[in-house]
Coordinates of C-alpha atoms in Angstrom, one line a residue:
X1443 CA 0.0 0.0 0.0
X1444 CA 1.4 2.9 -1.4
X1445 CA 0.6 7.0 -0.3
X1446 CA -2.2 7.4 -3.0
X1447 CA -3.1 3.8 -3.3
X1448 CA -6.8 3.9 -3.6
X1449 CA -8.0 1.7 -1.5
X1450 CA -6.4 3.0 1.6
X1451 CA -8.8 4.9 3.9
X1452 CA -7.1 7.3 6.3
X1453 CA -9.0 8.5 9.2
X1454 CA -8.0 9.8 12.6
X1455 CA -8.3 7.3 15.5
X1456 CA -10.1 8.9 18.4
X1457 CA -13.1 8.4 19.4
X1458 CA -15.4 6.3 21.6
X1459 CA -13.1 6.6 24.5
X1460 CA -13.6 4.1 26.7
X1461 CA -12.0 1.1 29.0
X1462 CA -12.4 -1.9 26.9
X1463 CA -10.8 -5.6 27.2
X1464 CA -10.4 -7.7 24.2
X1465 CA -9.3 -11.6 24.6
X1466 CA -8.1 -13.6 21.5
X1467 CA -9.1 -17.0 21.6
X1468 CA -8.7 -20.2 19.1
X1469 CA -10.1 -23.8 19.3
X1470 CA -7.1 -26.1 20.5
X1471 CA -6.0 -28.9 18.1
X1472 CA -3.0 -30.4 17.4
X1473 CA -2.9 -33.6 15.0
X1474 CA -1.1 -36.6 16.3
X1475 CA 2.5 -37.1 14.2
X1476 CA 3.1 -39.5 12.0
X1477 CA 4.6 -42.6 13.5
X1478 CA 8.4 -42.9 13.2
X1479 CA 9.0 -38.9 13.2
X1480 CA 12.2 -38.3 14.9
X1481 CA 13.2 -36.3 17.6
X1482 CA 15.5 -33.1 17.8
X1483 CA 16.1 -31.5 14.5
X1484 CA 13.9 -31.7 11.6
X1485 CA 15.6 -30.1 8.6
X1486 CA 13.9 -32.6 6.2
X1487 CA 10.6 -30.9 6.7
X1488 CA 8.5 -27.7 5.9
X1489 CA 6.2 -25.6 7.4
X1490 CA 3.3 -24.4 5.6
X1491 CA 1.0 -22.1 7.3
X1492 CA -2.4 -22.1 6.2
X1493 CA -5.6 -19.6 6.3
X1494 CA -8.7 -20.7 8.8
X1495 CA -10.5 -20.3 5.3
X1496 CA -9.4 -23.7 4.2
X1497 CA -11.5 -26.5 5.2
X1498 CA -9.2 -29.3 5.7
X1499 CA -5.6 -28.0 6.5
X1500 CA -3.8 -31.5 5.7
X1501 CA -6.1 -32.8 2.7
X1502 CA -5.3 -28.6 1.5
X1503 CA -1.7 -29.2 1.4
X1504 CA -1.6 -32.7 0.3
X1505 CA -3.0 -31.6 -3.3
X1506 CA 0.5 -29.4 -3.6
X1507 CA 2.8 -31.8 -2.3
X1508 CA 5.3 -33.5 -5.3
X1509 CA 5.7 -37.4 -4.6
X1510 CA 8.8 -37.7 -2.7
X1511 CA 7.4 -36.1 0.2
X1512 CA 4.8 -36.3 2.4
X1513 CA 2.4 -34.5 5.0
X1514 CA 3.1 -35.8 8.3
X1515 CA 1.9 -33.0 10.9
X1516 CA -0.5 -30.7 11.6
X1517 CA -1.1 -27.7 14.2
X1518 CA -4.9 -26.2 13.8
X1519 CA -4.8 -24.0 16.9
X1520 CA -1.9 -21.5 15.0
X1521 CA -2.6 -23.3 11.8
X1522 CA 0.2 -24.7 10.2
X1523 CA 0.9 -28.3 8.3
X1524 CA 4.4 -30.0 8.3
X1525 CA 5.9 -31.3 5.2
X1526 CA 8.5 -34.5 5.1
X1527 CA 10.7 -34.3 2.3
X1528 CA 13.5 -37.4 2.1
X1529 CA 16.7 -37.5 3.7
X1530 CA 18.6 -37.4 0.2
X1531 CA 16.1 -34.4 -1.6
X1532 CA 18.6 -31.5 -2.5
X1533 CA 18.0 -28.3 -1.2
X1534 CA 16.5 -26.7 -4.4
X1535 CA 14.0 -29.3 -3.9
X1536 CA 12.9 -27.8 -0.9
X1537 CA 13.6 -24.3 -2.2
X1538 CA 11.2 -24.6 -5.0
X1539 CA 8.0 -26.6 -3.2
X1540 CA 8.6 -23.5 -0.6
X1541 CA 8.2 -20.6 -3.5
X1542 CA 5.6 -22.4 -5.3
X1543 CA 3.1 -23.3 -2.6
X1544 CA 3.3 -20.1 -1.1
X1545 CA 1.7 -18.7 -4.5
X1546 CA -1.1 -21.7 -4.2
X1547 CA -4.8 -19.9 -2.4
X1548 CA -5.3 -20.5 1.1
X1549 CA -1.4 -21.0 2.3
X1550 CA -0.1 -18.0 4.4
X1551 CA 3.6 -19.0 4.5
X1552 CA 5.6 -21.7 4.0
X1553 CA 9.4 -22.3 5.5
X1554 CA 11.9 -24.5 6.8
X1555 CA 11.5 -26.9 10.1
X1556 CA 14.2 -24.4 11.7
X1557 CA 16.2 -25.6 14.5
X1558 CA 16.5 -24.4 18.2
X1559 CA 18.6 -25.5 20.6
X1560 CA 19.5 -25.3 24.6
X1561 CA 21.0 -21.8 25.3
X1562 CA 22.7 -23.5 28.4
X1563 CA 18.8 -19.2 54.6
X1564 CA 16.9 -21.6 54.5
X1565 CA 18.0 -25.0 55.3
X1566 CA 18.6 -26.2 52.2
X1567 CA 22.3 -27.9 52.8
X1568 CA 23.2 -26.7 49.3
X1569 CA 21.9 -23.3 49.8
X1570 CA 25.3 -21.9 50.8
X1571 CA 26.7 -23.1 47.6
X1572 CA 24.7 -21.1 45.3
X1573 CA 24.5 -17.2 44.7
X1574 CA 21.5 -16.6 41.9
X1575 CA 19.2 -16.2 44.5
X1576 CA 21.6 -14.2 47.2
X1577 CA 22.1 -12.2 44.2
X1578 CA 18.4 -11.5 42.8
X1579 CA 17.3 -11.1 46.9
X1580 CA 15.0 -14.2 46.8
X1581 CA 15.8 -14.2 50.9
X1582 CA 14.6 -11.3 51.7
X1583 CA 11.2 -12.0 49.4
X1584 CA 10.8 -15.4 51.0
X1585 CA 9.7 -13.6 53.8
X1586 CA 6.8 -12.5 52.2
X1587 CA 5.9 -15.6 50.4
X1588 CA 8.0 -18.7 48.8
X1589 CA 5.7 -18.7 45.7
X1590 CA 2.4 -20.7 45.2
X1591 CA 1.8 -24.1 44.0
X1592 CA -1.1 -21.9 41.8
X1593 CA 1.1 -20.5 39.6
X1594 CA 2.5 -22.8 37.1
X1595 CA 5.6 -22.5 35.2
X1596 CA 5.9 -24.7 31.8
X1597 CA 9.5 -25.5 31.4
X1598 CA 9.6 -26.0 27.1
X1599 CA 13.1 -27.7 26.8
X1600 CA 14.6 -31.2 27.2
X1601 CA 12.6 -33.3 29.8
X1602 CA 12.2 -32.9 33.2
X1603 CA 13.4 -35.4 35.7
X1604 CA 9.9 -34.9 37.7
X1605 CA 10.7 -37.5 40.6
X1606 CA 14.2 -35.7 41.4
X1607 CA 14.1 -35.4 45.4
X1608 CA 14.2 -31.5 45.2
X1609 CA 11.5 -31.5 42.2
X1610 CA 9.0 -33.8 42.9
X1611 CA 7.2 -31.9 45.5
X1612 CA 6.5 -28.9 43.1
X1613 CA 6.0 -30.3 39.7
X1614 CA 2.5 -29.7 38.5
X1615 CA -0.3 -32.8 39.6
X1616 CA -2.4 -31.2 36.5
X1617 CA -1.2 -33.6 34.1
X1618 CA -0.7 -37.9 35.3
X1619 CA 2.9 -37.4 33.5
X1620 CA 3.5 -33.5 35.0
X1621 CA 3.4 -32.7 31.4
X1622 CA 3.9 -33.8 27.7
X1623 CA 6.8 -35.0 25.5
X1624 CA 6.4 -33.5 21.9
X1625 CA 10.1 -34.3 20.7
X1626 CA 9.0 -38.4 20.7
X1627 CA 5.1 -37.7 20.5
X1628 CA 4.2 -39.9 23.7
X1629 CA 2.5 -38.5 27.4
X1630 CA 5.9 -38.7 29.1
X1631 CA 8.4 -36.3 29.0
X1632 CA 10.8 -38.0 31.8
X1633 CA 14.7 -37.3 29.9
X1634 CA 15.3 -40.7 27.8
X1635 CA 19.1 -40.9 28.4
X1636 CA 19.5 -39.0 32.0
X1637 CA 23.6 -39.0 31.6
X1638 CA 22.5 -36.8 28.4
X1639 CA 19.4 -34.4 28.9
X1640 CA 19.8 -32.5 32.0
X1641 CA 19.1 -29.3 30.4
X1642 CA 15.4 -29.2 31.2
X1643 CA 15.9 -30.5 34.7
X1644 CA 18.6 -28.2 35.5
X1645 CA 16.4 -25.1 34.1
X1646 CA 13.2 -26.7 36.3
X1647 CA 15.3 -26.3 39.6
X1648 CA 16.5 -23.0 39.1
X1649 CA 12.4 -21.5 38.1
X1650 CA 11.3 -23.9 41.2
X1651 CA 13.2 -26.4 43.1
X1652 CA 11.9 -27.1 46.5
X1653 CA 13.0 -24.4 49.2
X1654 CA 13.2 -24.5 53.1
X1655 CA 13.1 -28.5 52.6
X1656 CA 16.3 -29.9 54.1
X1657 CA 17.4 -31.0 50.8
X1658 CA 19.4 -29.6 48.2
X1659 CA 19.6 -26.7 46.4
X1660 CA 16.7 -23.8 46.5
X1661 CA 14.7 -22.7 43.8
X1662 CA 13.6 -18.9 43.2
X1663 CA 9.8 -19.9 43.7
X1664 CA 7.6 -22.7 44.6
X1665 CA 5.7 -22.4 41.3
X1666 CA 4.1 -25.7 39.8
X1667 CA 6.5 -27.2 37.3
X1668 CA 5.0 -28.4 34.1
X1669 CA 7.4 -30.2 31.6
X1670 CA 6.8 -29.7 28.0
X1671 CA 9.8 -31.9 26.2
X1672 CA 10.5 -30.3 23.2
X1673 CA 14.2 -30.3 23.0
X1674 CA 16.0 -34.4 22.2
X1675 CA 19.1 -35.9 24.1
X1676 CA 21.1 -34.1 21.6
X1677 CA 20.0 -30.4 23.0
X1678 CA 18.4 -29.7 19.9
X1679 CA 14.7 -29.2 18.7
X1680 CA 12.2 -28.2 16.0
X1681 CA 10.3 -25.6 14.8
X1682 CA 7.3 -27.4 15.2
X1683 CA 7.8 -29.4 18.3
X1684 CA 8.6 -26.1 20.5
X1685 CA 5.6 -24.3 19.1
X1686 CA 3.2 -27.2 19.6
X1687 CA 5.0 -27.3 23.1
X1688 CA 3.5 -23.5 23.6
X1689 CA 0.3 -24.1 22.4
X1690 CA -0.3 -27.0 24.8
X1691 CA 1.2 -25.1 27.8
X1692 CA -0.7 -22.5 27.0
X1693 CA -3.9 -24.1 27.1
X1694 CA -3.2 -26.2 30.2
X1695 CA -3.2 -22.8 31.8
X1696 CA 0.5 -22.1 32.4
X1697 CA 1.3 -18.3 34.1
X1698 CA 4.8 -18.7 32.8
X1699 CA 6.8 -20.2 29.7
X1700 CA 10.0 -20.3 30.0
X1701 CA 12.2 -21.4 27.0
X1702 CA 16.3 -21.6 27.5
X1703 CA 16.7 -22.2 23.7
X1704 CA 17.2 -19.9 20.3
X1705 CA 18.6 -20.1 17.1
X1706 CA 16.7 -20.9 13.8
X1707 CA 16.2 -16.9 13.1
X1708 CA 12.6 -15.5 12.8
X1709 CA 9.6 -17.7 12.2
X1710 CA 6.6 -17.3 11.1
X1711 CA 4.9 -20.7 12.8
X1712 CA 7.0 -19.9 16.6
X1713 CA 5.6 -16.2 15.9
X1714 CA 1.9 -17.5 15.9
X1715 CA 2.9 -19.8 19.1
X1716 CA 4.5 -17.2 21.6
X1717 CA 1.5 -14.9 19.8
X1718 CA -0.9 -17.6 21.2
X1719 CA 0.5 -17.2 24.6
X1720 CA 0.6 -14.2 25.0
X1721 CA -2.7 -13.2 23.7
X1722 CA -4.1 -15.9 25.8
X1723 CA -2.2 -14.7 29.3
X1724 CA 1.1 -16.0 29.3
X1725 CA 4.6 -14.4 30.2
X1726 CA 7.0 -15.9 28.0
X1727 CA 10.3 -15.6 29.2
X1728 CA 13.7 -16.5 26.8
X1729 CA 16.7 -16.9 26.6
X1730 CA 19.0 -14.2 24.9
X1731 CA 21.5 -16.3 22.9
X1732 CA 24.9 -17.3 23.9
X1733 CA 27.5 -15.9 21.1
X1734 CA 28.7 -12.7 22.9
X1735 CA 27.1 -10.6 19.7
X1736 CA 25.0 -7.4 19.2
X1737 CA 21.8 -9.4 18.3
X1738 CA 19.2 -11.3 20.4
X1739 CA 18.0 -14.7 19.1
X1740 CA 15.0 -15.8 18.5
X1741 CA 12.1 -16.6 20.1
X1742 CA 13.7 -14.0 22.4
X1743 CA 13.7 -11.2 20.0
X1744 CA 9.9 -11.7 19.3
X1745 CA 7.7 -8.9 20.8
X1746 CA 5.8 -11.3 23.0
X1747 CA 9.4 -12.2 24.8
X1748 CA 11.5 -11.2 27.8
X1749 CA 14.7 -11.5 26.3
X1750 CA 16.8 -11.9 29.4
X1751 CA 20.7 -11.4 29.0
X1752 CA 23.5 -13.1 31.8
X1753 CA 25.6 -11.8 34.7
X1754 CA 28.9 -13.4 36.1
X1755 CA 28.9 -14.0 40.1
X1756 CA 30.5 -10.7 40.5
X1757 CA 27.7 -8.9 38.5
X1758 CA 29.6 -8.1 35.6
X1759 CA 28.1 -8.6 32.0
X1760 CA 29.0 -12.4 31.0
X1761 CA 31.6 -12.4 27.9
X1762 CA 29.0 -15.2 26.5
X1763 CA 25.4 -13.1 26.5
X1764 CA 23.8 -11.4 23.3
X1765 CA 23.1 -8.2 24.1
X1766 CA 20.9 -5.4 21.8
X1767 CA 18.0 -3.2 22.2
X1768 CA 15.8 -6.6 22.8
X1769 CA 16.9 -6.8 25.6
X1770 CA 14.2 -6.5 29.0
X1771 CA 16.3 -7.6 31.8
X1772 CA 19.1 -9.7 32.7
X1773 CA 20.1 -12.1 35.6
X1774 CA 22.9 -14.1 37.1
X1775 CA 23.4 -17.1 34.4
X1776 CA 27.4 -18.1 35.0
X1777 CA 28.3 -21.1 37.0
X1778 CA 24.7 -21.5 38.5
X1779 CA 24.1 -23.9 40.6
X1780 CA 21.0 -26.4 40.3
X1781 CA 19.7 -29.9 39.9
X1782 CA 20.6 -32.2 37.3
X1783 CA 19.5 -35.5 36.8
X1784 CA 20.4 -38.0 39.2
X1785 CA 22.9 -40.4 36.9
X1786 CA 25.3 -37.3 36.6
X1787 CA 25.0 -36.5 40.5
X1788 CA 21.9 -34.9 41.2
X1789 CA 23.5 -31.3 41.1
X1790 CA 25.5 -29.3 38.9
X1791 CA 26.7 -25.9 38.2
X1792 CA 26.1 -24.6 34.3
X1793 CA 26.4 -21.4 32.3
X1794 CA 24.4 -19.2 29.9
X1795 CA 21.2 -17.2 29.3
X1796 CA 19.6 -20.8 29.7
X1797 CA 20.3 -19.9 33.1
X1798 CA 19.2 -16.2 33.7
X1799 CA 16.4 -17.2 32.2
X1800 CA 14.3 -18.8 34.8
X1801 CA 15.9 -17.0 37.6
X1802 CA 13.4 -14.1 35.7
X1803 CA 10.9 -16.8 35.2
X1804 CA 11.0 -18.0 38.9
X1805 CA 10.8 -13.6 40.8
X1806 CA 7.3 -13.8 38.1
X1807 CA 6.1 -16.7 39.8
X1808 CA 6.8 -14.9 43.1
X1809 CA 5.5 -11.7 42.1
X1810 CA 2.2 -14.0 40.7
X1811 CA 1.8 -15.7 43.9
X1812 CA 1.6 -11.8 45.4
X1813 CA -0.1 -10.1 43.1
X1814 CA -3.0 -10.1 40.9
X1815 CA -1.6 -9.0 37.6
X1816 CA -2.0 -10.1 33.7
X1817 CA 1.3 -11.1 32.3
X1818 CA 1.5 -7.1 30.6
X1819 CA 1.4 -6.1 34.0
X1820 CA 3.7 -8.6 35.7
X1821 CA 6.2 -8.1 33.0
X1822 CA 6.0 -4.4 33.5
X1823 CA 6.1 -4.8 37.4
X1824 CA 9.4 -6.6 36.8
X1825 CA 11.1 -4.4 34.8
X1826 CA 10.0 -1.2 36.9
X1827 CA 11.8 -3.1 39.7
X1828 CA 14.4 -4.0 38.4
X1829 CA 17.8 -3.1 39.9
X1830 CA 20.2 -0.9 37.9
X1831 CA 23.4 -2.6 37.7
X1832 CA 25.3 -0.1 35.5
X1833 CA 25.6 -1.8 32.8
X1834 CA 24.7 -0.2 29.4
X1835 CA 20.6 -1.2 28.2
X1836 CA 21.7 -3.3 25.6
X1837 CA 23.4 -5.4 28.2
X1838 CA 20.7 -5.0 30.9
X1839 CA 17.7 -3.5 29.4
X1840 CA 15.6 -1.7 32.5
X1841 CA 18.2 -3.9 35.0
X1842 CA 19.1 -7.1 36.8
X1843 CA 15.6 -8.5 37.7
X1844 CA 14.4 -8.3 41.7
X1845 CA 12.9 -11.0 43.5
X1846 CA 12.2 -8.8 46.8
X1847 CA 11.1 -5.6 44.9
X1848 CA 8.8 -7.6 42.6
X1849 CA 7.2 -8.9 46.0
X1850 CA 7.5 -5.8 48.1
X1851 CA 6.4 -3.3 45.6
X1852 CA 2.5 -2.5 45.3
X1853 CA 2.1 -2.5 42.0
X1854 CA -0.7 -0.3 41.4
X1855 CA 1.2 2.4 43.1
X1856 CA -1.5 3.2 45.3
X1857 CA -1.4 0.7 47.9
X1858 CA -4.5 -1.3 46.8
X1859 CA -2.6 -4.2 45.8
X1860 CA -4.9 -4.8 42.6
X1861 CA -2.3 -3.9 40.0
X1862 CA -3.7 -1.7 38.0
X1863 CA -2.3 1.2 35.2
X1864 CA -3.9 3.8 34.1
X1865 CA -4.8 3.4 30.2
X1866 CA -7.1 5.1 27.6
X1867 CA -8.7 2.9 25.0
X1868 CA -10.9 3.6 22.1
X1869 CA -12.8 1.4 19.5
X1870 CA -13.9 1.4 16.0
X1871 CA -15.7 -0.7 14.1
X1872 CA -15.8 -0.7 10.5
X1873 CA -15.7 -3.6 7.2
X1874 CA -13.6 -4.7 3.8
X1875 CA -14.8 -6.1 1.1
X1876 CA -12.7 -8.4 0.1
X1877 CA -8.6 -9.4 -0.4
X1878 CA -8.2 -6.2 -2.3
X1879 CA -9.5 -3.6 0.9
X1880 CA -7.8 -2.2 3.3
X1881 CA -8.0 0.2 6.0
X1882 CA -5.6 2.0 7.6
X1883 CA -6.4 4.3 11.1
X1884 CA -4.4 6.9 12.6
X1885 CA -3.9 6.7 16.5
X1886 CA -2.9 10.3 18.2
X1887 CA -1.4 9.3 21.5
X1888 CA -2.5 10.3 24.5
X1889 CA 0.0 10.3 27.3
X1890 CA 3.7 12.2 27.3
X1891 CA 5.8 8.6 27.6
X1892 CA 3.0 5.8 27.2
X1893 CA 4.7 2.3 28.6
X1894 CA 3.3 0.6 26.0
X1895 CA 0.4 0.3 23.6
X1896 CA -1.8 -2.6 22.9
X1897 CA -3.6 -3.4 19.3
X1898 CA -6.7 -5.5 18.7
X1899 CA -8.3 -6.7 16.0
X1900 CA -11.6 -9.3 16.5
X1901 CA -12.8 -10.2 13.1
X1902 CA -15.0 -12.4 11.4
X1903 CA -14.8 -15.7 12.1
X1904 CA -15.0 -16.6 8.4
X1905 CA -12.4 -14.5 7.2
X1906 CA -8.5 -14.3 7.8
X1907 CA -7.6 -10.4 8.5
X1908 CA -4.4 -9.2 9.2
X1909 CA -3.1 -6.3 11.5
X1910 CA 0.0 -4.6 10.7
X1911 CA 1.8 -1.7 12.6
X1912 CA 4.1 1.3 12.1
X1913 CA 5.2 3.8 15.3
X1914 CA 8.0 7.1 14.7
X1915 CA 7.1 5.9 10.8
X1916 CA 4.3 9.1 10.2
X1917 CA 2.9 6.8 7.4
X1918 CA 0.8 3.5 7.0
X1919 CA 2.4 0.4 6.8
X1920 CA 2.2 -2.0 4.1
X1921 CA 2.2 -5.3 3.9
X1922 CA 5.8 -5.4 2.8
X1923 CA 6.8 -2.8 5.0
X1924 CA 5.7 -2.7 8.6
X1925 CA 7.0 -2.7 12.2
X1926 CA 4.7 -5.2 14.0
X1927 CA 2.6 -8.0 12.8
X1928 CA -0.2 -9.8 13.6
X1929 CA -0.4 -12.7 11.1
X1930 CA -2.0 -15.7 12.4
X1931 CA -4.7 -18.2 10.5
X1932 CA -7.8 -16.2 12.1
X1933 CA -8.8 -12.8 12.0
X1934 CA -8.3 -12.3 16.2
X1935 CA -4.7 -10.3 16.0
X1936 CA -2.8 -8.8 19.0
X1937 CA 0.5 -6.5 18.4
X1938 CA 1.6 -5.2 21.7
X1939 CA 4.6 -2.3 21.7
X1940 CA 6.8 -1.5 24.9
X1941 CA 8.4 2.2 25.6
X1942 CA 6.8 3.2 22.0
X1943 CA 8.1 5.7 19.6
X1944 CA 5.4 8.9 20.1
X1945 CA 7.3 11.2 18.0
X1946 CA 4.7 10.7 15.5
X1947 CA 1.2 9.2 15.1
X1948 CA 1.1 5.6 15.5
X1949 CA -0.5 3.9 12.1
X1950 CA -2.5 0.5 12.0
X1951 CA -3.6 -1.3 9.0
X1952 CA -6.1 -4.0 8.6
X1953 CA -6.6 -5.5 5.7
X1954 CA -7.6 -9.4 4.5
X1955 CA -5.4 -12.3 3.8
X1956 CA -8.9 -13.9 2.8
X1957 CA -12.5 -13.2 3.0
X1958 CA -14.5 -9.8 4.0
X1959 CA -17.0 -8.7 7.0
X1960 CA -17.0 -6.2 9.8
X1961 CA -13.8 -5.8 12.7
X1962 CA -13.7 -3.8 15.6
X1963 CA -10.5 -2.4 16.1
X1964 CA -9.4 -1.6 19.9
X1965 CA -6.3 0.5 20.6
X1966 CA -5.1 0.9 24.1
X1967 CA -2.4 3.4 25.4
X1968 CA -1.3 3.2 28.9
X1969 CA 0.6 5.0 30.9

């Protein structure tokens, strides 16, 4: 969409004032895989998203599909189908099913299976051995409360050894198997080869090993553990598996996801899974990326993420740690001590952002267990106290996260507890025609320094519309050229913007992948 293209409808984005609260919801559904399909790393398949519009997703791609390869997958809550291709296809093989589908009606996207891998006083008699709590104050916010067995954190990673002495008593009783093994498509997600995978249970101890029980090491909260076993022996996982991993923890009700992995650049199919969350009340919390570069992997560097970046024991910036404007908040990640599985010894000391990571995850599921807040609003709470360590914000972002401020500090700044911000909201309802339309709306803001601004579209349910988002820009987006996206199989489409750029107007377009009918758009500033 160009300046003078004619179909683009500027108006001015202010009226109906009014609070307002917009959920995005989708019907769960994710398709058993096909027998035999491996753990770990997939690069033998595709992803293919496709449009809510299209009846039958699998039987859809199927007709497009040359001989060699096969559908063997499917996602229908973020809408996506997963391709098999042989061991011994060339790349140009791949290349050219990936540009010509994408051409065929109904598909969305199609890409690479990219893969993601690991990102590595009380009277607990190990206690004295460890300093990630000592150094977030977790001590001094045990006081208050140790967390709640109501808040869950879903650990998406390698397996969880959920009968380790210093785990068993707070992994989740929601699920007979405390979660769900996606990298070998069975209920269990226990580690197959314990002397191997220890990622995911030295992650799990850090968020939420037992505290104040006479054994072992303590963990930041005493959130529920859920395991959701994305990641094989190897360290390594797919595309597909991790997002389905989401998507389930999402809708078994998890507060917190916390995923100690990255790599496999930007997606389109893990967008629509941390997009799920999100929209559907989740904090996701991720690791930054261990390469020591000006970048922050992905899933971290999605807009839905806490990218969290790694100190040394001293507090100095770890060597290892991406750092970049991504960056929310960082933590102690360097030599931490946790558990491991108990072939290698039960406990172990390990380094990276895997390890920051759910140190940030575990002070949430404190500041959860003390407050009533959305995960917005807990993910604000945490950065606002946060602890300025000095550092530069690429290496800290607002500063090294706070267990005891994130307990002690009322939220709603007013001493009511109820953790509430002051916002402005406004809707407006309007309709396209068809793929062709396309509106675009203008929103004036309201306050001086807004902390962030939320965008929602609610569609028809028949249709597939698409939100995109330009702020500092002065223009509307296109659909080549935007800021944010909201690109998922439906036409319910969330962009959410921290510390926005207010030096000019910020600009939304909707327009239709597929389809036509009426939306209500609802844009929220708050303060």
């Amino acid at each position: 969409m160009t300046e003078d293209s004619p179909h683009t409808d500027r108006r001015t984005f202010l009226e109906g004032v009014g609070a307002v609260g917009v959920a995005a919801a989708a019907i769960p559904g994710v398709s058993a895989a096909t027998p035999g399909r491996t753990p770990g790393a997939k690069p033998n398949e595709a992803l293919v998203g496709v449009t809510n519009t299209v009846d039958d997703a699998e039987e859809h791609v199927a007709q497009f599909v040359p001989d060699q390869a096969r559908v063997v997958h499917s996602n229908e809550t973020i809408g996506y189908v997963a391709v098999r291709f042989p061991e011994e296809a060339p790349d140009r093989a791949h290349e050219h099913f990936l540009d010509a589908i994408e051409k065929r009606e109904g598909i969305k996207y199609a890409e690479r299976n990219a893969t993601h891998t690991t990102s590595l006083s009380p009277d607990d008699p190990r206690f004295g051995d460890q300093y990630a709590p000592q150094m977030v104050n977790a001590p001094a916010a045990w006081e208050t409360t140790l967390g709640s067995s109501s808040v869950s954190v879903a650990v998406v990673d390698q397996g969880i050894q959920y009968d380790h002495p210093d785990l068993a008593a707070n992994v989740s009783d929601a699920d007979s198997y405390h979660g769900d093994d996606f990298a070998d498509d069975d209920e269990d997600p226990y580690p197959d080869v314990p002397q191997d995978e220890y990622h995911g249970t030295h992650v799990g101890g850090i968020a939420a090993a037992a505290t104040d029980n006479g054994s072992g090491v303590a963990g930041v909260s005493e959130s529920s553990l859920l395991s959701g076993r994305a990641l094989s022996e190897d360290g390594t996982g797919s595309t597909s598996d991790i997002s389905d991993a989401i998507v389930w923890a999402t809708d078994q009700g998890a507060d917190v996801v916390n995923m100690s992995l990255g790599g496999g650049g930007y997606t389109e199919t893990m967008k629509n899974a941390v997009s799920y969350a999100y929209d559907n009340g989740v904090l996701v919390v991720c690791a930054a990326g261990n390469a020591g570069k000006n970048s922050v992997d992905y899933p971290a560097a999605y807009s839905e993420c806490v990218a969290v970046s790694a100190l040394d024991p001293d507090g100095t910036f770890a060597s290892y740690s991406n750092y970049g404007d991504d960056i929310e908040l960082t933590a102690p990640g360097t030599n931490v001590l946790s558990t491991t599985t108990e072939t290698r010894g039960s406990y172990e000391r390990l380094s990276g952002t895997s390890m920051a990571t759910p140190v940030v995850s575990g002070v949430a599921g404190l500041a959860l267990a003390r407050w009533d807040l959305s995960n917005a609003e807990v993910r604000a709470h945490l950065k606002e106290t946060a602890v300025d360590v000095g550092l530069s914000e690429d290496e800290q972002g607002s500063g090294r996260v706070d267990a005891d401020g994130a307990v002690s500090t009322d939220p709603s700044g007013d001493g009511s507890g109820d953790g509430t911000t002051e916002h402005i909201s406004a809707t407006v309802s309007d309709s396209l025609d068809g793929y062709w339309d396309e509106d675009c709306w203008s929103w004036a803001w309201q306050y001086d320094d807004p902390s962030k601004v939320v965008v929602d579209l609610s569609g028809p349910s028949d249709a597939d519309f698409d939100l995109y988002v330009d702020e500092g820009e002065g223009s509307c987006p296109t659909t080549d050229d935007y800021d944010y996206r909201g690109y998922t199989a439906d036409s319910q489409e969330t962009v959410t913007i921290t510390e926005p750029d207010t030096s000019t107007n910020l600009h939304v377009m909707v327009t239709p992948f597929s389809g036509s009918g009426e939306y209500d758009l609802t844009i929220t500033e708050y303060q």
